[in-house]
């Protein structure tokens, strides 16, 4: 449905602090004031051009980033595979082809990030870590060539995952590192894409994730912690991969995540009493397709077969009006700086909000001009659905490697 109407002004509700002003309510009011100005300016101008995705500017920002970064990115020296993934995924959402020479250069760079022990580090010569391993595998699957798939040492990767597995079913993020739900998701994601997912590797993992769901309904980093959008996505997506999402209280989770869409701004917050942030356009909104699927499998008759269970137009309006940098790239909220992380997840959330379902049930809700339409993204892996299929089919042709006994024992 191209040219969808923006949310009606009457549907927006500003914060009511009941006369008790706190630092939290003051910050929220400040953000609402800024967003109000943007919405009012849009209403006054009456220009449909207000709802335009600045595709060319975003493309040039991303294209430059693949080849050259400013000194401001020195702090991300241990996250270089992430930069590859954020940029490549943003480009595929914009339907911008990746030149073969660039793709080959990325493959060669990521091969230098791969550790002899298995997995990928944040840069060449760095220790392996599950977060850049996830990013590297996703980036290679986006490229999707024989060269890209050939970079991944599946046997060593399986051994590395076994070395991180804990007796309670959880995973370390790296050897000697912390445990949280991100590691379970990163492990499940790379294992399922590369056909190294085994029952032994994930024994007890689903049950451990389920224990991270708290009284709020969302999922915390570890059992007993506050529910958080990033951890909740990771937990739910990992359980979808493991086909164990029924272990969660899905109704409680639905209640929590739908409550994270801001009544005034239209974007999502990461936790209760936090500010809107463009990155949660994916981490929170991306949960809704996963929940929809899980509830549909239970035969829930109340589910729509045309819309996700959040305000798709309101989220698109927030991203298009409040999260685009005039020079290209996307951002957290008005007043913040652009970066590749927020560019990736704002665009990913915009794609989720534009596309419902797949196949015969596919419906589109495109706010603004038809050219705003992005490529669909897979809600579990956050790469293009056809890239997921290509990777899975490629690695299914190869047998599951057997890890060395020492690695399996760990």
mmCIF file of C-alpha atoms in Angstrom:
data_model
loop_
_atom_site.group_PDB
_atom_site.id
_atom_site.type_symbol
_atom_site.label_atom_id
_atom_site.label_comp_id
_atom_site.label_asym_id
_atom_site.label_seq_id
_atom_site.Cartn_x
_atom_site.Cartn_y
_atom_site.Cartn_z
ATOM 1 C CA UNK A 1 0.000 0.000 0.000
ATOM 2 C CA UNK A 2 2.160 2.856 -1.280
ATOM 3 C CA UNK A 3 1.418 6.394 -0.183
ATOM 4 C CA UNK A 4 0.094 5.391 3.238
ATOM 5 C CA UNK A 5 -1.203 8.228 5.382
ATOM 6 C CA UNK A 6 0.757 9.422 8.412
ATOM 7 C CA UNK A 7 -0.695 8.738 11.854
ATOM 8 C CA UNK A 8 -3.504 11.129 12.814
ATOM 9 C CA UNK A 9 -2.425 13.975 15.128
ATOM 10 C CA UNK A 10 -5.110 12.985 17.621
ATOM 11 C CA UNK A 11 -3.419 9.631 18.103
ATOM 12 C CA UNK A 12 -0.317 11.191 19.682
ATOM 13 C CA UNK A 13 -0.108 11.509 23.452
ATOM 14 C CA UNK A 14 2.579 13.540 25.174
ATOM 15 C CA UNK A 15 4.027 12.561 28.531
ATOM 16 C CA UNK A 16 1.934 13.382 31.597
ATOM 17 C CA UNK A 17 4.141 13.578 34.672
ATOM 18 C CA UNK A 18 1.197 14.181 37.068
ATOM 19 C CA UNK A 19 2.964 17.264 38.366
ATOM 20 C CA UNK A 20 6.004 15.311 39.571
ATOM 21 C CA UNK A 21 8.980 16.427 37.495
ATOM 22 C CA UNK A 22 11.998 14.097 37.502
ATOM 23 C CA UNK A 23 15.239 14.005 35.485
ATOM 24 C CA UNK A 24 13.672 11.231 33.386
ATOM 25 C CA UNK A 25 10.461 13.161 32.670
ATOM 26 C CA UNK A 26 12.458 16.329 31.918
ATOM 27 C CA UNK A 27 14.555 14.500 29.313
ATOM 28 C CA UNK A 28 11.457 12.931 27.774
ATOM 29 C CA UNK A 29 9.716 16.304 27.559
ATOM 30 C CA UNK A 30 12.802 17.819 25.911
ATOM 31 C CA UNK A 31 12.777 15.125 23.205
ATOM 32 C CA UNK A 32 9.036 15.525 22.664
ATOM 33 C CA UNK A 33 9.476 19.306 22.250
ATOM 34 C CA UNK A 34 12.089 18.791 19.531
ATOM 35 C CA UNK A 35 9.986 16.157 17.751
ATOM 36 C CA UNK A 36 6.904 18.403 18.051
ATOM 37 C CA UNK A 37 8.741 21.152 16.185
ATOM 38 C CA UNK A 38 9.615 18.732 13.385
ATOM 39 C CA UNK A 39 6.051 17.429 13.120
ATOM 40 C CA UNK A 40 4.619 20.979 13.175
ATOM 41 C CA UNK A 41 6.995 22.113 10.437
ATOM 42 C CA UNK A 42 5.957 19.149 8.311
ATOM 43 C CA UNK A 43 2.269 19.911 8.878
ATOM 44 C CA UNK A 44 2.755 23.602 8.048
ATOM 45 C CA UNK A 45 4.639 22.963 4.818
ATOM 46 C CA UNK A 46 2.097 20.423 3.540
ATOM 47 C CA UNK A 47 4.776 18.907 1.333
ATOM 48 C CA UNK A 48 4.654 15.195 0.548
ATOM 49 C CA UNK A 49 8.390 15.584 -0.015
ATOM 50 C CA UNK A 50 8.765 15.648 3.777
ATOM 51 C CA UNK A 51 8.284 11.875 3.742
ATOM 52 C CA UNK A 52 11.191 11.095 1.432
ATOM 53 C CA UNK A 53 13.995 8.648 2.081
ATOM 54 C CA UNK A 54 17.171 10.428 0.967
ATOM 55 C CA UNK A 55 18.467 7.364 -0.837
ATOM 56 C CA UNK A 56 21.278 8.980 -2.832
ATOM 57 C CA UNK A 57 22.723 10.770 0.193
ATOM 58 C CA UNK A 58 22.613 7.608 2.283
ATOM 59 C CA UNK A 59 24.213 5.623 -0.550
ATOM 60 C CA UNK A 60 27.152 8.021 -0.896
ATOM 61 C CA UNK A 61 27.666 8.098 2.881
ATOM 62 C CA UNK A 62 27.766 4.293 2.981
ATOM 63 C CA UNK A 63 29.917 3.944 -0.136
ATOM 64 C CA UNK A 64 32.566 6.271 1.315
ATOM 65 C CA UNK A 65 32.548 4.344 4.593
ATOM 66 C CA UNK A 66 33.539 1.078 2.957
ATOM 67 C CA UNK A 67 36.764 2.603 1.667
ATOM 68 C CA UNK A 68 37.688 5.328 4.117
ATOM 69 C CA UNK A 69 36.713 6.229 7.693
ATOM 70 C CA UNK A 70 37.481 9.343 9.700
ATOM 71 C CA UNK A 71 39.505 9.411 12.918
ATOM 72 C CA UNK A 72 36.224 9.369 14.839
ATOM 73 C CA UNK A 73 35.992 5.635 14.091
ATOM 74 C CA UNK A 74 39.283 4.751 15.810
ATOM 75 C CA UNK A 75 37.223 3.724 18.857
ATOM 76 C CA UNK A 76 35.678 0.956 16.717
ATOM 77 C CA UNK A 77 38.990 -0.663 15.814
ATOM 78 C CA UNK A 78 37.774 -3.833 17.566
ATOM 79 C CA UNK A 79 34.482 -3.756 15.620
ATOM 80 C CA UNK A 80 35.639 -3.676 12.023
ATOM 81 C CA UNK A 81 33.569 -6.697 10.864
ATOM 82 C CA UNK A 82 30.555 -4.843 12.290
ATOM 83 C CA UNK A 83 31.324 -1.850 10.088
ATOM 84 C CA UNK A 84 31.415 -4.185 7.072
ATOM 85 C CA UNK A 85 28.062 -5.706 8.042
ATOM 86 C CA UNK A 86 26.307 -2.432 8.893
ATOM 87 C CA UNK A 87 27.352 -0.876 5.596
ATOM 88 C CA UNK A 88 26.739 -3.919 3.366
ATOM 89 C CA UNK A 89 23.317 -4.572 4.893
ATOM 90 C CA UNK A 90 22.319 -0.922 4.537
ATOM 91 C CA UNK A 91 23.328 -1.043 0.873
ATOM 92 C CA UNK A 92 21.302 -4.195 0.218
ATOM 93 C CA UNK A 93 18.246 -2.616 1.876
ATOM 94 C CA UNK A 94 18.659 0.328 -0.505
ATOM 95 C CA UNK A 95 18.927 -2.170 -3.408
ATOM 96 C CA UNK A 96 22.392 -0.869 -4.216
ATOM 97 C CA UNK A 97 24.622 -3.546 -5.798
ATOM 98 C CA UNK A 98 28.038 -4.177 -4.291
ATOM 99 C CA UNK A 99 30.804 -4.035 -6.964
ATOM 100 C CA UNK A 100 32.630 -7.343 -7.352
ATOM 101 C CA UNK A 101 35.989 -5.748 -6.558
ATOM 102 C CA UNK A 102 34.629 -4.279 -3.318
ATOM 103 C CA UNK A 103 33.033 -7.580 -2.346
ATOM 104 C CA UNK A 104 36.296 -9.414 -2.946
ATOM 105 C CA UNK A 105 38.224 -6.863 -0.871
ATOM 106 C CA UNK A 106 35.749 -7.323 2.007
ATOM 107 C CA UNK A 107 36.163 -11.118 1.795
ATOM 108 C CA UNK A 108 39.944 -10.819 1.941
ATOM 109 C CA UNK A 109 39.766 -8.410 4.866
ATOM 110 C CA UNK A 110 37.395 -10.649 6.843
ATOM 111 C CA UNK A 111 39.600 -13.668 6.160
ATOM 112 C CA UNK A 112 42.384 -11.792 7.955
ATOM 113 C CA UNK A 113 40.027 -11.249 10.906
ATOM 114 C CA UNK A 114 39.428 -15.014 11.224
ATOM 115 C CA UNK A 115 41.297 -16.596 14.120
ATOM 116 C CA UNK A 116 43.312 -19.834 13.807
ATOM 117 C CA UNK A 117 41.264 -21.008 16.813
ATOM 118 C CA UNK A 118 38.027 -20.399 14.923
ATOM 119 C CA UNK A 119 35.621 -17.488 14.862
ATOM 120 C CA UNK A 120 36.424 -13.906 13.963
ATOM 121 C CA UNK A 121 38.055 -11.091 15.887
ATOM 122 C CA UNK A 122 37.296 -7.392 15.727
ATOM 123 C CA UNK A 123 40.213 -6.881 13.325
ATOM 124 C CA UNK A 124 43.236 -8.739 11.911
ATOM 125 C CA UNK A 125 45.229 -10.414 14.681
ATOM 126 C CA UNK A 126 42.605 -9.763 17.363
ATOM 127 C CA UNK A 127 41.192 -12.464 19.624
ATOM 128 C CA UNK A 128 37.990 -14.133 18.390
ATOM 129 C CA UNK A 129 34.709 -12.902 19.852
ATOM 130 C CA UNK A 130 31.129 -13.959 19.147
ATOM 131 C CA UNK A 131 29.899 -10.460 18.251
ATOM 132 C CA UNK A 132 32.313 -9.838 15.338
ATOM 133 C CA UNK A 133 31.907 -13.507 14.385
ATOM 134 C CA UNK A 134 28.174 -12.879 13.900
ATOM 135 C CA UNK A 135 28.883 -9.686 11.961
ATOM 136 C CA UNK A 136 31.502 -11.329 9.736
ATOM 137 C CA UNK A 137 29.304 -14.321 8.872
ATOM 138 C CA UNK A 138 26.365 -12.011 8.081
ATOM 139 C CA UNK A 139 28.564 -9.815 5.888
ATOM 140 C CA UNK A 140 29.890 -12.838 3.992
ATOM 141 C CA UNK A 141 26.350 -14.178 3.507
ATOM 142 C CA UNK A 142 25.267 -10.791 2.118
ATOM 143 C CA UNK A 143 28.066 -11.002 -0.450
ATOM 144 C CA UNK A 144 26.984 -14.602 -1.077
ATOM 145 C CA UNK A 145 29.737 -15.667 -3.502
ATOM 146 C CA UNK A 146 31.827 -18.843 -3.468
ATOM 147 C CA UNK A 147 34.747 -16.712 -2.343
ATOM 148 C CA UNK A 148 32.683 -15.338 0.561
ATOM 149 C CA UNK A 149 31.405 -18.736 1.701
ATOM 150 C CA UNK A 150 34.889 -20.196 1.343
ATOM 151 C CA UNK A 151 36.292 -17.753 3.900
ATOM 152 C CA UNK A 152 34.439 -19.449 6.771
ATOM 153 C CA UNK A 153 36.365 -22.291 8.417
ATOM 154 C CA UNK A 154 33.325 -24.226 9.600
ATOM 155 C CA UNK A 155 35.239 -26.910 11.507
ATOM 156 C CA UNK A 156 37.223 -24.357 13.499
ATOM 157 C CA UNK A 157 34.072 -22.274 13.990
ATOM 158 C CA UNK A 158 32.273 -25.267 15.495
ATOM 159 C CA UNK A 159 35.222 -25.960 17.783
ATOM 160 C CA UNK A 160 35.260 -22.310 18.843
ATOM 161 C CA UNK A 161 31.541 -22.372 19.689
ATOM 162 C CA UNK A 162 32.037 -25.525 21.778
ATOM 163 C CA UNK A 163 34.871 -23.796 23.662
ATOM 164 C CA UNK A 164 32.435 -21.043 24.691
ATOM 165 C CA UNK A 165 29.551 -23.305 25.722
ATOM 166 C CA UNK A 166 28.771 -23.359 29.453
ATOM 167 C CA UNK A 167 27.259 -26.231 31.499
ATOM 168 C CA UNK A 168 24.015 -24.282 32.095
ATOM 169 C CA UNK A 169 23.401 -23.919 28.321
ATOM 170 C CA UNK A 170 24.671 -20.358 27.963
ATOM 171 C CA UNK A 171 27.662 -19.167 25.937
ATOM 172 C CA UNK A 172 30.590 -16.892 26.750
ATOM 173 C CA UNK A 173 31.007 -13.929 24.408
ATOM 174 C CA UNK A 174 34.707 -14.815 24.222
ATOM 175 C CA UNK A 175 37.126 -17.053 26.110
ATOM 176 C CA UNK A 176 37.275 -15.694 29.654
ATOM 177 C CA UNK A 177 34.493 -13.215 28.862
ATOM 178 C CA UNK A 178 30.958 -12.466 29.965
ATOM 179 C CA UNK A 179 27.780 -14.492 29.475
ATOM 180 C CA UNK A 180 24.566 -12.930 28.192
ATOM 181 C CA UNK A 181 21.743 -13.569 25.737
ATOM 182 C CA UNK A 182 23.633 -11.937 22.849
ATOM 183 C CA UNK A 183 26.100 -14.826 22.816
ATOM 184 C CA UNK A 184 23.347 -17.441 22.533
ATOM 185 C CA UNK A 185 21.857 -15.589 19.556
ATOM 186 C CA UNK A 186 25.198 -14.990 17.834
ATOM 187 C CA UNK A 187 26.092 -18.669 18.239
ATOM 188 C CA UNK A 188 22.704 -19.900 17.008
ATOM 189 C CA UNK A 189 22.708 -17.495 14.064
ATOM 190 C CA UNK A 190 26.142 -18.406 12.686
ATOM 191 C CA UNK A 191 25.641 -22.109 13.395
ATOM 192 C CA UNK A 192 22.301 -22.256 11.564
ATOM 193 C CA UNK A 193 23.525 -20.271 8.560
ATOM 194 C CA UNK A 194 26.643 -22.422 8.125
ATOM 195 C CA UNK A 195 25.102 -25.836 8.906
ATOM 196 C CA UNK A 196 27.035 -26.554 12.098
ATOM 197 C CA UNK A 197 24.039 -26.448 14.456
ATOM 198 C CA UNK A 198 23.956 -29.678 16.454
ATOM 199 C CA UNK A 199 21.804 -30.823 19.410
ATOM 200 C CA UNK A 200 24.927 -31.260 21.539
ATOM 201 C CA UNK A 201 26.116 -27.708 20.898
ATOM 202 C CA UNK A 202 22.828 -26.169 22.018
ATOM 203 C CA UNK A 203 21.810 -28.581 24.773
ATOM 204 C CA UNK A 204 20.164 -26.530 27.522
ATOM 205 C CA UNK A 205 20.455 -23.231 25.632
ATOM 206 C CA UNK A 206 16.727 -22.740 25.008
ATOM 207 C CA UNK A 207 15.898 -23.381 28.651
ATOM 208 C CA UNK A 208 18.581 -20.916 29.774
ATOM 209 C CA UNK A 209 17.178 -18.217 27.474
ATOM 210 C CA UNK A 210 13.657 -18.829 28.795
ATOM 211 C CA UNK A 211 14.937 -18.172 32.328
ATOM 212 C CA UNK A 212 16.022 -14.703 31.154
ATOM 213 C CA UNK A 213 12.395 -13.639 30.578
ATOM 214 C CA UNK A 214 11.394 -11.572 33.589
ATOM 215 C CA UNK A 215 8.205 -10.310 35.242
ATOM 216 C CA UNK A 216 7.969 -7.426 32.734
ATOM 217 C CA UNK A 217 7.553 -9.868 29.840
ATOM 218 C CA UNK A 218 10.751 -8.934 28.031
ATOM 219 C CA UNK A 219 14.131 -10.641 28.244
ATOM 220 C CA UNK A 220 17.166 -9.470 30.210
ATOM 221 C CA UNK A 221 20.836 -10.130 29.525
ATOM 222 C CA UNK A 222 20.935 -12.930 32.114
ATOM 223 C CA UNK A 223 18.279 -14.388 34.453
ATOM 224 C CA UNK A 224 16.971 -11.771 36.884
ATOM 225 C CA UNK A 225 18.009 -8.691 34.916
ATOM 226 C CA UNK A 226 15.853 -5.843 33.539
ATOM 227 C CA UNK A 227 14.134 -6.471 30.206
ATOM 228 C CA UNK A 228 15.924 -4.786 27.295
ATOM 229 C CA UNK A 229 15.095 -4.522 23.592
ATOM 230 C CA UNK A 230 18.407 -5.809 22.274
ATOM 231 C CA UNK A 231 18.513 -8.785 24.634
ATOM 232 C CA UNK A 232 14.830 -9.524 24.003
ATOM 233 C CA UNK A 233 15.363 -9.662 20.253
ATOM 234 C CA UNK A 234 18.431 -11.859 20.676
ATOM 235 C CA UNK A 235 16.599 -14.255 22.997
ATOM 236 C CA UNK A 236 13.485 -14.541 20.858
ATOM 237 C CA UNK A 237 15.416 -14.887 17.581
ATOM 238 C CA UNK A 238 17.664 -17.573 19.076
ATOM 239 C CA UNK A 239 14.615 -19.528 20.242
ATOM 240 C CA UNK A 240 13.065 -19.238 16.764
ATOM 241 C CA UNK A 241 16.263 -20.707 15.288
ATOM 242 C CA UNK A 242 16.185 -23.505 17.893
ATOM 243 C CA UNK A 243 12.419 -23.993 17.306
ATOM 244 C CA UNK A 244 11.732 -23.523 21.021
ATOM 245 C CA UNK A 245 9.969 -20.147 21.169
ATOM 246 C CA UNK A 246 7.023 -21.823 22.918
ATOM 247 C CA UNK A 247 9.141 -21.838 26.082
ATOM 248 C CA UNK A 248 8.444 -18.114 26.471
ATOM 249 C CA UNK A 249 5.289 -16.471 27.776
ATOM 250 C CA UNK A 250 4.496 -15.007 24.355
ATOM 251 C CA UNK A 251 1.493 -12.955 25.488
ATOM 252 C CA UNK A 252 3.540 -11.296 28.203
ATOM 253 C CA UNK A 253 6.338 -10.614 25.721
ATOM 254 C CA UNK A 254 3.854 -9.103 23.248
ATOM 255 C CA UNK A 255 2.470 -6.816 25.957
ATOM 256 C CA UNK A 256 5.980 -5.642 26.865
ATOM 257 C CA UNK A 257 7.277 -4.952 23.353
ATOM 258 C CA UNK A 258 4.155 -3.164 22.087
ATOM 259 C CA UNK A 259 4.427 -0.910 25.127
ATOM 260 C CA UNK A 260 7.879 0.181 23.978
ATOM 261 C CA UNK A 261 6.543 2.079 20.939
ATOM 262 C CA UNK A 262 6.443 5.707 22.019
ATOM 263 C CA UNK A 263 2.971 7.242 22.044
ATOM 264 C CA UNK A 264 4.159 10.616 20.775
ATOM 265 C CA UNK A 265 7.312 10.073 18.718
ATOM 266 C CA UNK A 266 6.245 6.822 17.017
ATOM 267 C CA UNK A 267 9.683 5.220 17.385
ATOM 268 C CA UNK A 268 10.689 2.660 20.007
ATOM 269 C CA UNK A 269 12.524 2.856 23.313
ATOM 270 C CA UNK A 270 14.826 0.085 24.505
ATOM 271 C CA UNK A 271 13.557 -0.164 28.087
ATOM 272 C CA UNK A 272 10.827 1.278 30.282
ATOM 273 C CA UNK A 273 11.323 4.990 31.078
ATOM 274 C CA UNK A 274 14.029 5.410 28.435
ATOM 275 C CA UNK A 275 14.106 7.771 25.462
ATOM 276 C CA UNK A 276 13.239 6.876 21.877
ATOM 277 C CA UNK A 277 16.209 5.619 19.835
ATOM 278 C CA UNK A 278 16.250 4.907 16.115
ATOM 279 C CA UNK A 279 18.188 1.644 16.504
ATOM 280 C CA UNK A 280 15.248 0.072 18.359
ATOM 281 C CA UNK A 281 13.258 0.493 15.155
ATOM 282 C CA UNK A 282 14.750 -2.909 14.421
ATOM 283 C CA UNK A 283 15.565 -4.463 17.810
ATOM 284 C CA UNK A 284 11.981 -3.915 19.027
ATOM 285 C CA UNK A 285 9.906 -3.811 15.834
ATOM 286 C CA UNK A 286 11.815 -6.836 14.530
ATOM 287 C CA UNK A 287 10.335 -8.836 17.386
ATOM 288 C CA UNK A 288 6.803 -8.396 16.074
ATOM 289 C CA UNK A 289 7.186 -10.606 12.970
ATOM 290 C CA UNK A 290 8.740 -13.315 15.176
ATOM 291 C CA UNK A 291 5.880 -13.065 17.689
ATOM 292 C CA UNK A 292 3.310 -12.992 14.884
ATOM 293 C CA UNK A 293 4.701 -16.223 13.488
ATOM 294 C CA UNK A 294 4.822 -17.916 16.886
ATOM 295 C CA UNK A 295 1.264 -16.910 17.801
ATOM 296 C CA UNK A 296 -0.006 -17.894 14.350
ATOM 297 C CA UNK A 297 1.520 -21.341 14.822
ATOM 298 C CA UNK A 298 -0.599 -21.619 17.979
ATOM 299 C CA UNK A 299 -3.734 -20.866 15.958
ATOM 300 C CA UNK A 300 -4.404 -17.400 17.398
ATOM 301 C CA UNK A 301 -7.523 -16.310 15.493
ATOM 302 C CA UNK A 302 -7.214 -12.634 16.490
ATOM 303 C CA UNK A 303 -4.074 -12.042 14.421
ATOM 304 C CA UNK A 304 -4.244 -9.709 11.428
ATOM 305 C CA UNK A 305 -3.144 -11.157 8.111
ATOM 306 C CA UNK A 306 -2.207 -7.727 6.763
ATOM 307 C CA UNK A 307 -0.393 -5.830 9.533
ATOM 308 C CA UNK A 308 2.129 -6.381 12.308
ATOM 309 C CA UNK A 309 1.046 -5.650 15.873
ATOM 310 C CA UNK A 310 2.527 -2.158 16.045
ATOM 311 C CA UNK A 311 1.868 1.168 14.325
ATOM 312 C CA UNK A 312 3.884 0.700 11.141
ATOM 313 C CA UNK A 313 3.124 4.162 9.729
ATOM 314 C CA UNK A 314 4.091 5.939 12.961
ATOM 315 C CA UNK A 315 7.468 4.202 13.012
ATOM 316 C CA UNK A 316 8.100 5.113 9.369
ATOM 317 C CA UNK A 317 7.182 8.726 10.105
ATOM 318 C CA UNK A 318 9.641 8.908 13.008
ATOM 319 C CA UNK A 319 12.483 7.453 10.916
ATOM 320 C CA UNK A 320 11.816 9.593 7.844
ATOM 321 C CA UNK A 321 11.272 12.893 9.683
ATOM 322 C CA UNK A 322 13.494 12.579 12.744
ATOM 323 C CA UNK A 323 16.321 10.152 11.957
ATOM 324 C CA UNK A 324 17.731 11.253 8.601
ATOM 325 C CA UNK A 325 20.897 13.341 8.531
ATOM 326 C CA UNK A 326 20.689 15.970 5.746
ATOM 327 C CA UNK A 327 24.188 14.955 4.611
ATOM 328 C CA UNK A 328 23.326 11.243 4.481
ATOM 329 C CA UNK A 329 23.197 8.522 7.096
ATOM 330 C CA UNK A 330 20.688 7.994 9.894
ATOM 331 C CA UNK A 331 20.751 8.659 13.607
ATOM 332 C CA UNK A 332 19.355 7.909 17.051
ATOM 333 C CA UNK A 333 17.130 11.000 17.435
ATOM 334 C CA UNK A 334 17.172 14.686 16.420
ATOM 335 C CA UNK A 335 20.323 16.379 17.684
ATOM 336 C CA UNK A 336 22.451 13.230 17.586
ATOM 337 C CA UNK A 337 25.201 12.455 15.090
ATOM 338 C CA UNK A 338 24.867 9.982 12.232
ATOM 339 C CA UNK A 339 26.756 6.693 12.315
ATOM 340 C CA UNK A 340 26.772 3.388 10.461
ATOM 341 C CA UNK A 341 25.182 1.481 13.359
ATOM 342 C CA UNK A 342 22.071 3.675 13.435
ATOM 343 C CA UNK A 343 21.993 3.849 9.637
ATOM 344 C CA UNK A 344 21.812 0.050 9.501
ATOM 345 C CA UNK A 345 19.181 -0.423 12.197
ATOM 346 C CA UNK A 346 17.005 2.563 11.260
ATOM 347 C CA UNK A 347 16.844 1.241 7.686
ATOM 348 C CA UNK A 348 16.254 -2.309 8.967
ATOM 349 C CA UNK A 349 13.362 -1.097 11.110
ATOM 350 C CA UNK A 350 11.970 0.892 8.198
ATOM 351 C CA UNK A 351 12.019 -2.283 6.083
ATOM 352 C CA UNK A 352 10.209 -4.229 8.824
ATOM 353 C CA UNK A 353 7.559 -1.492 9.004
ATOM 354 C CA UNK A 354 7.086 -1.502 5.212
ATOM 355 C CA UNK A 355 6.763 -5.247 4.620
ATOM 356 C CA UNK A 356 4.260 -7.642 6.158
ATOM 357 C CA UNK A 357 4.509 -11.386 5.651
ATOM 358 C CA UNK A 358 5.820 -13.153 2.572
ATOM 359 C CA UNK A 359 4.561 -14.990 -0.481
ATOM 360 C CA UNK A 360 0.787 -14.735 -0.968
ATOM 361 C CA UNK A 361 0.407 -12.959 2.381
ATOM 362 C CA UNK A 362 2.912 -10.210 1.540
ATOM 363 C CA UNK A 363 1.514 -6.699 2.070
ATOM 364 C CA UNK A 364 3.345 -3.404 1.856
ATOM 365 C CA UNK A 365 2.723 -0.202 3.815
ATOM 366 C CA UNK A 366 4.927 2.534 2.310
ATOM 367 C CA UNK A 367 4.674 5.960 3.929
ATOM 368 C CA UNK A 368 5.397 8.790 1.491
ATOM 369 C CA UNK A 369 6.579 8.359 -2.076
ATOM 370 C CA UNK A 370 6.801 4.860 -3.618
ATOM 371 C CA UNK A 371 10.579 5.326 -3.988
ATOM 372 C CA UNK A 372 10.848 5.036 -0.195
ATOM 373 C CA UNK A 373 10.389 1.291 -0.534
ATOM 374 C CA UNK A 374 13.293 -0.728 0.836
ATOM 375 C CA UNK A 375 14.252 -4.330 0.213
ATOM 376 C CA UNK A 376 12.734 -6.697 2.777
ATOM 377 C CA UNK A 377 14.938 -8.035 5.570
ATOM 378 C CA UNK A 378 14.812 -11.402 7.317
ATOM 379 C CA UNK A 379 13.555 -10.747 10.874
ATOM 380 C CA UNK A 380 15.743 -13.470 12.427
ATOM 381 C CA UNK A 381 19.097 -12.788 10.725
ATOM 382 C CA UNK A 382 18.606 -9.194 9.507
ATOM 383 C CA UNK A 383 19.960 -9.818 6.039
ATOM 384 C CA UNK A 384 17.933 -10.160 2.832
ATOM 385 C CA UNK A 385 15.693 -13.285 2.890
ATOM 386 C CA UNK A 386 17.131 -14.606 -0.380
ATOM 387 C CA UNK A 387 20.658 -14.284 1.042
ATOM 388 C CA UNK A 388 19.618 -16.468 3.977
ATOM 389 C CA UNK A 389 18.271 -19.091 1.578
ATOM 390 C CA UNK A 390 21.419 -18.980 -0.565
ATOM 391 C CA UNK A 391 23.723 -19.441 2.423
ATOM 392 C CA UNK A 392 21.654 -22.217 3.985
ATOM 393 C CA UNK A 393 21.373 -24.112 0.697
ATOM 394 C CA UNK A 394 25.108 -23.737 0.046
ATOM 395 C CA UNK A 395 26.196 -25.079 3.424
ATOM 396 C CA UNK A 396 23.553 -27.828 3.511
ATOM 397 C CA UNK A 397 25.488 -29.434 0.667
ATOM 398 C CA UNK A 398 28.430 -29.848 3.044
ATOM 399 C CA UNK A 399 28.447 -32.320 5.949
ATOM 400 C CA UNK A 400 28.415 -31.081 9.522
ATOM 401 C CA UNK A 401 32.070 -31.150 10.595
ATOM 402 C CA UNK A 402 33.151 -33.137 13.641
ATOM 403 C CA UNK A 403 34.914 -31.001 16.252
ATOM 404 C CA UNK A 404 38.103 -32.223 17.854
ATOM 405 C CA UNK A 405 37.355 -34.192 21.054
ATOM 406 C CA UNK A 406 38.934 -31.550 23.298
ATOM 407 C CA UNK A 407 36.747 -28.781 21.850
ATOM 408 C CA UNK A 408 33.582 -30.866 22.099
ATOM 409 C CA UNK A 409 34.369 -31.772 25.705
ATOM 410 C CA UNK A 410 34.612 -28.087 26.650
#
